[in-house]
Short mmCIF file of C-alpha atoms and ligand atoms in Angstrom, two decimals:
data_model
loop_
_atom_site.label_atom_id
_atom_site.label_comp_id
_atom_site.label_asym_id
_atom_site.label_seq_id
_atom_site.Cartn_x
_atom_site.Cartn_y
_atom_site.Cartn_z
CA MET H 1 141.05 116.82 73.69
CA GLY H 2 140.24 115.47 70.24
CA GLU H 3 139.69 111.74 70.28
CA GLY H 4 141.21 111.64 73.64
CA ARG H 5 144.66 111.55 71.89
CA LEU H 6 147.32 113.52 73.65
CA PRO H 7 149.50 115.86 71.81
CA TRP H 8 152.45 113.72 72.10
CA GLN H 9 150.81 110.55 71.19
CA GLY H 10 151.43 108.83 67.92
CA LYS H 11 149.86 105.40 67.02
CA MET H 12 148.92 103.91 70.41
CA GLY H 13 151.46 101.58 71.98
CA GLN H 14 153.91 101.97 69.08
CA ASP H 15 156.55 104.34 67.89
CA SER H 16 156.47 105.90 64.49
CA ALA H 17 158.20 102.74 63.04
CA GLY H 18 155.33 100.59 64.65
CA ARG H 19 157.60 98.96 67.25
CA ASP H 20 156.29 98.36 70.66
CA ARG H 21 157.85 101.01 72.99
CA GLY H 22 157.20 99.70 76.42
CA GLY H 23 153.49 100.05 76.59
CA VAL H 24 151.13 97.22 76.23
CA LYS H 25 149.36 96.12 72.94
CA GLY H 26 146.12 94.45 71.92
CA ALA H 27 142.59 94.90 72.56
CA MET H 28 141.35 95.39 75.99
CA LYS H 29 138.22 97.17 77.20
CA PRO H 30 138.76 100.63 78.72
CA VAL H 31 139.44 101.03 82.57
CA LEU H 32 137.84 103.65 84.86
CA GLY H 33 140.52 105.09 87.24
CA ILE H 34 139.71 106.94 90.60
CA GLU H 35 142.08 108.97 92.54
CA THR H 36 141.23 110.31 95.97
CA SER H 37 144.20 109.78 98.07
CA CYS H 38 145.03 113.45 98.83
CA ASP H 39 143.27 116.68 97.74
CA GLU H 40 142.25 115.93 94.20
CA THR H 41 139.02 114.17 93.40
CA ALA H 42 139.93 112.76 89.95
CA ALA H 43 138.39 110.30 87.49
CA ALA H 44 139.52 109.08 84.07
CA VAL H 45 138.84 106.47 81.48
CA VAL H 46 141.88 105.06 79.67
CA ALA H 47 141.65 102.57 76.72
CA GLY H 48 143.57 99.31 76.79
CA ASP H 49 146.01 100.81 74.17
CA GLY H 50 146.58 103.97 76.18
CA ARG H 51 144.30 106.45 74.66
CA ILE H 52 142.80 108.74 77.33
CA LEU H 53 139.07 108.78 76.61
CA ALA H 54 138.17 111.23 79.32
CA GLU H 55 139.72 112.79 82.42
CA ALA H 56 138.77 115.27 85.12
CA VAL H 57 140.57 116.57 88.29
CA LEU H 58 138.66 118.54 90.87
CA SER H 59 141.21 120.32 92.95
CA GLN H 60 140.15 121.08 96.54
CA LEU H 61 142.85 123.83 96.94
CA ALA H 62 140.28 126.53 97.75
CA GLU H 63 138.80 124.46 100.63
CA HIS H 64 142.12 123.76 102.36
CA ALA H 65 144.02 126.98 101.49
CA PRO H 66 142.64 128.90 104.63
CA PHE H 67 144.23 126.25 106.87
CA GLY H 68 147.60 126.28 105.22
CA GLY H 69 147.68 122.68 104.28
CA VAL H 70 145.41 119.57 103.54
CA VAL H 71 142.82 118.93 106.28
CA PRO H 72 142.15 115.19 106.16
CA GLU H 73 138.56 115.40 107.32
CA ILE H 74 137.61 118.18 104.78
CA ALA H 75 139.41 116.12 101.98
CA ALA H 76 137.38 112.94 102.91
CA ARG H 77 134.00 114.86 103.08
CA SER H 78 134.63 116.67 99.82
CA HIS H 79 135.71 113.31 97.95
CA LEU H 80 132.39 111.81 99.24
CA ARG H 81 130.38 114.78 98.00
CA TYR H 82 132.02 115.18 94.51
CA LEU H 83 133.21 111.89 93.35
CA PRO H 84 130.02 110.32 92.16
CA GLU H 85 129.14 113.45 89.82
CA GLN H 86 132.96 113.27 88.84
CA VAL H 87 132.76 109.86 87.70
CA ARG H 88 129.44 110.35 86.01
CA ARG H 89 130.77 113.23 84.08
CA THR H 90 133.85 111.48 83.09
CA MET H 91 131.97 108.46 81.75
CA ALA H 92 129.64 110.65 79.81
CA LYS H 93 132.59 112.56 78.40
CA ALA H 94 134.04 109.05 77.21
CA GLY H 95 130.57 108.34 75.83
CA MET H 96 130.38 105.02 77.76
CA HIS H 97 128.36 102.97 80.24
CA PHE H 98 129.97 101.19 83.13
CA ARG H 99 129.09 97.82 81.36
CA ASP H 100 131.52 98.98 78.44
CA LEU H 101 134.48 98.99 80.86
CA GLY H 102 137.18 96.21 81.33
CA GLY H 103 137.70 97.17 84.87
CA VAL H 104 137.68 99.80 87.76
CA ALA H 105 140.79 100.82 89.30
CA ALA H 106 141.19 103.09 92.40
CA SER H 107 144.10 104.50 94.50
CA SER H 108 143.86 102.37 97.59
CA GLY H 109 146.94 103.66 99.45
CA PRO H 110 149.27 105.14 100.52
CA GLY H 111 147.51 108.40 101.42
CA LEU H 112 144.89 110.04 103.66
CA ILE H 113 142.71 107.16 104.82
CA GLY H 114 139.36 109.06 104.60
CA GLY H 115 139.66 109.81 100.97
CA LEU H 116 141.15 106.39 100.13
CA ILE H 117 138.11 104.66 101.57
CA VAL H 118 135.90 106.82 99.62
CA GLY H 119 137.48 106.11 96.37
CA CYS H 120 138.26 102.56 96.93
CA GLN H 121 134.71 101.55 98.26
CA PHE H 122 133.09 103.53 95.36
CA ALA H 123 135.20 101.70 92.87
CA LYS H 124 134.13 98.29 94.39
CA GLY H 125 130.46 99.30 94.27
CA VAL H 126 130.80 100.29 90.48
CA ALA H 127 132.50 96.96 89.94
CA ILE H 128 130.26 94.67 92.04
CA ALA H 129 126.95 96.27 90.23
CA ASN H 130 128.48 95.96 86.88
CA HIS H 131 130.22 92.59 87.31
CA LEU H 132 133.69 94.10 86.70
CA PRO H 133 137.05 93.26 87.93
CA PHE H 134 138.33 95.68 90.69
CA VAL H 135 141.93 96.80 90.85
CA ALA H 136 143.29 98.23 94.03
CA VAL H 137 146.04 100.51 92.66
CA ASN H 138 149.10 101.59 94.87
CA HIS H 139 149.27 105.26 94.24
CA LEU H 140 153.05 105.21 94.00
CA GLU H 141 152.99 102.38 91.57
CA ALA H 142 150.46 104.63 89.52
CA HIS H 143 153.11 107.50 89.55
CA ALA H 144 155.99 104.91 88.43
CA LEU H 145 153.89 103.47 85.50
CA THR H 146 152.76 106.71 84.00
CA ALA H 147 155.87 107.12 81.89
CA ARG H 148 154.73 103.96 80.18
CA LEU H 149 151.58 105.46 78.74
CA PRO H 150 152.04 104.68 75.04
CA GLY H 151 153.46 107.69 73.18
CA LEU H 152 154.32 109.71 76.13
CA ALA H 153 158.02 109.16 75.79
CA GLU H 154 159.51 109.19 72.38
CA ASP H 155 161.39 105.93 72.89
CA GLY H 156 158.91 104.56 75.58
CA ALA H 157 159.77 103.39 78.93
CA PRO H 158 160.73 99.62 78.98
CA PHE H 159 161.49 98.02 82.41
CA PRO H 160 163.79 98.33 84.40
CA TYR H 161 164.20 102.04 85.06
CA LEU H 162 164.80 104.56 87.80
CA LEU H 163 161.91 106.60 89.26
CA PHE H 164 162.68 109.77 91.09
CA LEU H 165 159.28 110.67 92.68
CA LEU H 166 159.18 114.23 94.09
CA SER H 167 155.81 115.05 95.49
CA GLY H 168 154.37 116.82 98.50
CA GLY H 169 154.15 113.57 100.45
CA HIS H 170 156.87 111.36 98.96
CA SER H 171 160.42 111.73 97.88
CA GLN H 172 161.92 108.40 96.88
CA CYS H 173 164.31 106.88 94.32
CA ILE H 174 162.74 103.57 93.09
CA ALA H 175 163.90 100.97 90.79
CA VAL H 176 160.85 99.89 88.74
CA LEU H 177 161.63 96.43 87.50
CA ASP H 178 158.00 95.34 86.38
CA VAL H 179 154.55 95.80 87.42
CA GLY H 180 154.48 94.77 91.17
CA ARG H 181 158.24 94.56 91.19
CA HIS H 182 159.93 97.65 92.68
CA ILE H 183 163.18 98.22 94.90
CA ARG H 184 163.49 101.37 97.04
CA LEU H 185 166.84 102.54 96.61
CA GLY H 186 166.59 105.49 98.95
CA GLY H 187 164.44 108.48 99.81
CA THR H 188 164.10 111.38 102.24
CA VAL H 189 164.81 110.68 105.88
CA ASP H 190 162.58 113.58 106.91
CA ASP H 191 160.60 116.00 104.93
CA ALA H 192 159.44 115.43 101.27
CA VAL H 193 160.84 117.83 98.84
CA GLY H 194 157.34 119.38 98.12
CA GLU H 195 156.77 119.69 101.77
CA ALA H 196 160.13 121.69 102.15
CA PHE H 197 158.98 123.99 99.35
CA ASP H 198 155.55 124.49 101.09
CA LYS H 199 157.25 125.16 104.51
CA VAL H 200 159.70 127.78 103.24
CA ALA H 201 157.10 129.34 101.13
CA LYS H 202 155.00 129.64 104.36
CA LEU H 203 157.97 131.46 106.07
CA LEU H 204 158.14 133.81 103.21
CA GLY H 205 154.43 134.50 103.56
CA LEU H 206 153.57 133.04 100.19
CA GLY H 207 150.56 131.02 101.05
CA TRP H 208 149.73 127.37 100.11
CA PRO H 209 150.61 125.17 98.24
CA GLY H 210 153.98 127.26 98.22
CA GLY H 211 156.12 125.41 95.57
CA PRO H 212 154.91 127.28 92.44
CA ALA H 213 154.94 130.64 94.20
CA LEU H 214 158.23 130.14 95.54
CA GLU H 215 159.69 129.21 92.23
CA LYS H 216 158.07 132.42 90.77
CA LEU H 217 159.54 134.53 93.56
CA ALA H 218 162.95 132.91 93.04
CA GLU H 219 163.10 134.15 89.55
CA ALA H 220 163.93 137.73 90.69
CA GLY H 221 166.40 136.46 93.22
CA ASP H 222 170.07 135.75 93.52
CA PRO H 223 170.67 131.80 94.00
CA ASN H 224 174.07 132.65 95.43
CA ARG H 225 173.15 135.24 98.06
CA TYR H 226 172.79 132.89 100.95
CA PRO H 227 175.19 129.85 101.16
CA PHE H 228 172.49 127.39 102.59
CA PRO H 229 173.63 123.74 103.44
CA ARG H 230 173.29 121.08 101.03
CA PRO H 231 172.57 118.17 103.37
CA MET H 232 173.75 114.72 102.40
CA MET H 233 175.64 115.90 99.29
CA ARG H 234 178.15 113.41 98.10
CA ARG H 235 177.13 110.79 100.79
CA THR H 236 176.82 107.34 99.47
CA GLY H 237 173.54 106.07 98.60
CA CYS H 238 170.78 108.32 97.46
CA ASP H 239 168.86 109.28 100.75
CA LEU H 240 168.07 112.89 101.14
CA SER H 241 167.39 115.14 104.11
CA LEU H 242 165.91 118.72 103.97
CA SER H 243 165.12 119.57 107.68
CA GLY H 244 168.44 121.15 108.24
CA LEU H 245 168.35 123.26 105.16
CA LYS H 246 164.78 124.31 106.04
CA THR H 247 165.99 125.25 109.72
CA ALA H 248 168.87 127.32 108.09
CA VAL H 249 166.30 129.18 105.94
CA ALA H 250 164.04 129.81 109.05
CA GLN H 251 166.90 131.34 110.87
CA THR H 252 167.69 133.64 107.95
CA VAL H 253 164.15 134.67 107.50
CA SER H 254 163.88 135.31 111.24
CA ARG H 255 166.91 137.52 111.14
CA LEU H 256 165.62 139.39 108.21
CA GLY H 257 162.28 139.85 109.85
CA GLU H 258 163.78 142.08 112.34
CA ILE H 259 164.71 144.64 109.59
CA SER H 260 161.51 144.15 107.33
CA PRO H 261 163.04 142.46 104.29
CA THR H 262 162.60 143.99 100.94
CA HIS H 263 161.02 142.15 98.06
CA ARG H 264 164.52 141.51 96.72
CA GLU H 265 165.78 140.01 99.92
CA ARG H 266 162.81 137.63 100.03
CA ALA H 267 163.51 136.74 96.40
CA ASP H 268 167.17 136.02 97.35
CA VAL H 269 166.10 133.70 100.08
CA ALA H 270 163.69 131.80 97.76
CA ALA H 271 166.30 131.51 95.01
CA SER H 272 169.18 130.40 97.40
CA PHE H 273 166.82 127.80 98.92
CA GLN H 274 165.66 126.52 95.60
CA GLN H 275 169.33 126.26 94.40
CA ALA H 276 170.28 124.30 97.46
CA VAL H 277 167.38 121.86 96.83
CA VAL H 278 168.32 121.68 93.02
CA ASP H 279 172.05 120.95 93.96
CA VAL H 280 170.85 118.23 96.37
CA LEU H 281 168.43 116.56 94.04
CA ALA H 282 170.81 116.62 91.17
CA ASP H 283 173.57 114.89 93.38
CA ARG H 284 171.21 112.30 94.82
CA ALA H 285 169.89 111.69 91.30
CA GLY H 286 173.36 111.01 90.16
CA HIS H 287 174.13 108.61 92.99
CA ALA H 288 170.83 106.89 92.27
CA MET H 289 171.65 106.44 88.66
CA ASP H 290 175.14 105.01 89.64
CA MET H 291 173.23 102.57 91.85
CA MET H 292 170.77 101.65 89.13
CA ARG H 293 173.76 101.03 86.69
CA GLN H 294 175.47 98.78 89.07
CA ARG H 295 172.33 96.50 89.70
CA PHE H 296 170.71 96.71 86.33
CA PRO H 297 173.57 97.48 83.73
CA GLY H 298 171.14 97.67 80.84
CA SER H 299 169.09 100.37 82.37
CA LYS H 300 169.59 103.89 81.14
CA LEU H 301 166.27 105.66 81.87
CA LEU H 302 165.49 108.24 84.60
CA VAL H 303 161.69 108.97 85.11
CA VAL H 304 160.77 111.99 87.11
CA ALA H 305 157.36 112.44 88.61
CA GLY H 306 155.36 114.32 91.39
CA GLY H 307 154.52 118.01 91.70
CA VAL H 308 157.99 119.18 92.18
CA ALA H 309 159.04 117.75 88.88
CA SER H 310 157.06 120.79 87.38
CA ASN H 311 159.77 123.12 88.78
CA ALA H 312 161.84 124.25 85.73
CA ARG H 313 165.03 124.49 87.69
CA VAL H 314 164.70 121.03 89.07
CA ARG H 315 163.76 119.55 85.65
CA ASP H 316 166.71 121.33 84.01
CA ALA H 317 169.19 120.09 86.78
CA LEU H 318 167.92 116.50 86.53
CA LEU H 319 168.20 116.60 82.81
CA GLU H 320 171.76 117.59 82.98
CA ALA H 321 172.42 114.83 85.92
CA ALA H 322 170.93 112.24 83.42
CA ARG H 323 173.07 113.51 80.55
CA LEU H 324 176.23 113.14 82.71
CA GLN H 325 175.36 109.61 83.52
CA GLY H 326 174.39 108.76 79.92
CA PHE H 327 170.75 108.37 81.01
CA ARG H 328 167.71 109.32 79.22
CA MET H 329 165.23 111.48 81.30
CA VAL H 330 161.48 111.28 80.93
CA ALA H 331 159.24 113.71 82.85
CA PRO H 332 155.45 113.45 82.13
CA PRO H 333 153.73 116.69 81.65
CA VAL H 334 152.76 118.60 84.63
CA ARG H 335 149.11 117.41 84.76
CA LEU H 336 150.28 113.73 84.68
CA CYS H 337 153.30 114.41 87.12
CA SER H 338 151.01 115.69 89.99
CA ASP H 339 147.96 113.61 91.14
CA ASN H 340 145.58 112.51 88.59
CA ALA H 341 143.31 109.49 87.70
CA VAL H 342 144.92 108.82 84.36
CA MET H 343 147.73 107.12 85.96
CA VAL H 344 145.45 105.14 88.09
CA ALA H 345 143.47 104.05 85.23
CA TRP H 346 146.67 103.23 83.32
CA ALA H 347 148.24 101.11 86.26
CA GLY H 348 144.75 99.24 86.16
CA VAL H 349 145.43 98.64 82.49
CA GLU H 350 148.90 97.26 83.11
CA ARG H 351 147.65 95.04 85.97
CA LEU H 352 144.56 93.68 84.28
CA ARG H 353 146.63 92.97 81.24
CA ARG H 354 148.61 90.68 83.36
CA GLY H 355 145.50 89.16 84.96
CA ILE H 356 146.11 90.77 88.34
CA ILE H 357 142.72 91.40 89.90
CA ASP H 358 141.91 92.20 93.49
CA ASP H 359 139.37 90.63 95.78
CA MET H 360 136.60 92.77 97.21
CA SER H 361 138.01 92.20 100.67
CA VAL H 362 141.01 94.37 99.86
CA THR H 363 140.80 97.69 101.93
CA ALA H 364 142.38 100.97 101.56
CA GLN H 365 145.73 101.39 103.50
CA PRO H 366 147.25 104.68 104.65
CA ARG H 367 150.61 103.12 104.51
CA TRP H 368 151.53 100.81 101.55
CA PRO H 369 155.19 100.63 100.57
CA LEU H 370 155.91 99.49 97.09
CA GLU H 371 157.96 96.48 98.09
CA ALA H 372 154.67 95.07 99.67
CA LEU H 373 153.44 94.60 96.14
CA ALA H 374 155.81 91.78 95.32
CA PRO H 375 154.09 88.57 94.60
O1 KG4 R 1 152.45 115.28 93.34
P1 KG4 R 1 151.72 116.46 94.07
O2 KG4 R 1 150.85 117.28 93.09
O3 KG4 R 1 150.84 116.03 95.21
C1 KG4 R 1 151.21 115.21 96.22
O4 KG4 R 1 151.89 115.82 97.12
O5 KG4 R 1 151.06 113.86 96.11
O6 KG4 R 1 152.73 117.51 94.56
C2 KG4 R 1 152.43 118.60 95.29
C3 KG4 R 1 153.72 119.27 95.81
C4 KG4 R 1 153.26 120.46 96.73
O7 KG4 R 1 154.23 120.33 97.83
C5 KG4 R 1 153.69 121.69 95.87
O8 KG4 R 1 154.24 122.77 96.63
C6 KG4 R 1 154.98 121.07 95.06
O9 KG4 R 1 154.48 119.63 94.74
N1 KG4 R 1 155.19 121.82 93.78
C7 KG4 R 1 156.24 122.51 93.56
C8 KG4 R 1 155.94 123.22 92.17
N2 KG4 R 1 154.74 122.70 91.84
C9 KG4 R 1 154.26 122.02 92.84
N3 KG4 R 1 157.42 122.62 94.14
C10 KG4 R 1 158.31 123.26 93.62
N4 KG4 R 1 158.16 124.03 92.40
C11 KG4 R 1 157.11 124.01 91.77
N5 KG4 R 1 156.89 124.54 90.49
ZN1 ZN R 2 150.98 111.43 94.29
#
């Protein structure tokens, strides 16, 4: 990417009129970010003004695919094997030495503990050896702050805003009030949305990860063919539940299995399932925006993140839900929606900018709710 500038980025940290748009300003040395919480070994260097100087994501998909999901032990060993080279290459791409950095940030939870330990301890090693500050980044906060990368959203992402995080491991509605200040408004009571997509895709024989394949199959199907349940629709609050929907789909697939379903029938199941999820998400997002407005009347921004946010139907439905509520919606580009190290480095910039540094005694945590970040 030329000069590390993203296609949507203008002058860093400012809009075309030169006003600050929710990012941070001023000179600060670049931060190295490391992401190893699941099945991506990623490193990135982000400048203090938000320029992405280098980034690299190594997916372990091929290693986990034969098992139909992420195998934690394989993930941890793979991070251990590839992270040093990934960091070396990223630093070389940025044209920098460790001593040129302003700090090292690593996803330190929540996630798979083996991988988190690898990334977190590696980052501490680099920090100690080069006398740099270390930042233990909460992976969910990294997703939450991505929208604030200068230039990403036309009108920026000033606090407070609503985050709808839709990934394979998490599905939550979060009020993002500031760095380290979050309120969980609701979330799934059973499966994460990406997990539901993966499980239904598996039922339909689509392999893993199933979300993108299911979206593709659904294109040829009729979303109204099967009236699957829409759990929790219109309930107060913004919790969601997907296990009942998944069971209904499993029963339909098993019935169809007896008559060897045609491609068209499988596509109808995929499209009907996807439509049910889309309806539930739009309804839940609408409720979450209501809750946000009541608690923070000035807030009119919905940020969508996580792998499922790359689903076109989901994006369109949430855009419409936001429009109906008078909210602006920001969805980072797909590569910054799913797990990456740019978001970790950027969270590091935001924290270091506020003077927040972690002690070397901080350890990786498999569970680390956002509320625990409150000072
Ligand atoms: O955020 P992510 O990359 O990784 C974490 O889980 O943290 O999300 C991956 C999830 C997987 O469950 C995948 O099936 C789902 O996001 N996903 C999709 C689509 N692309 C990825 N689900 C539905 N439609 C898609 N196009
Ligand atoms: Zn994630």
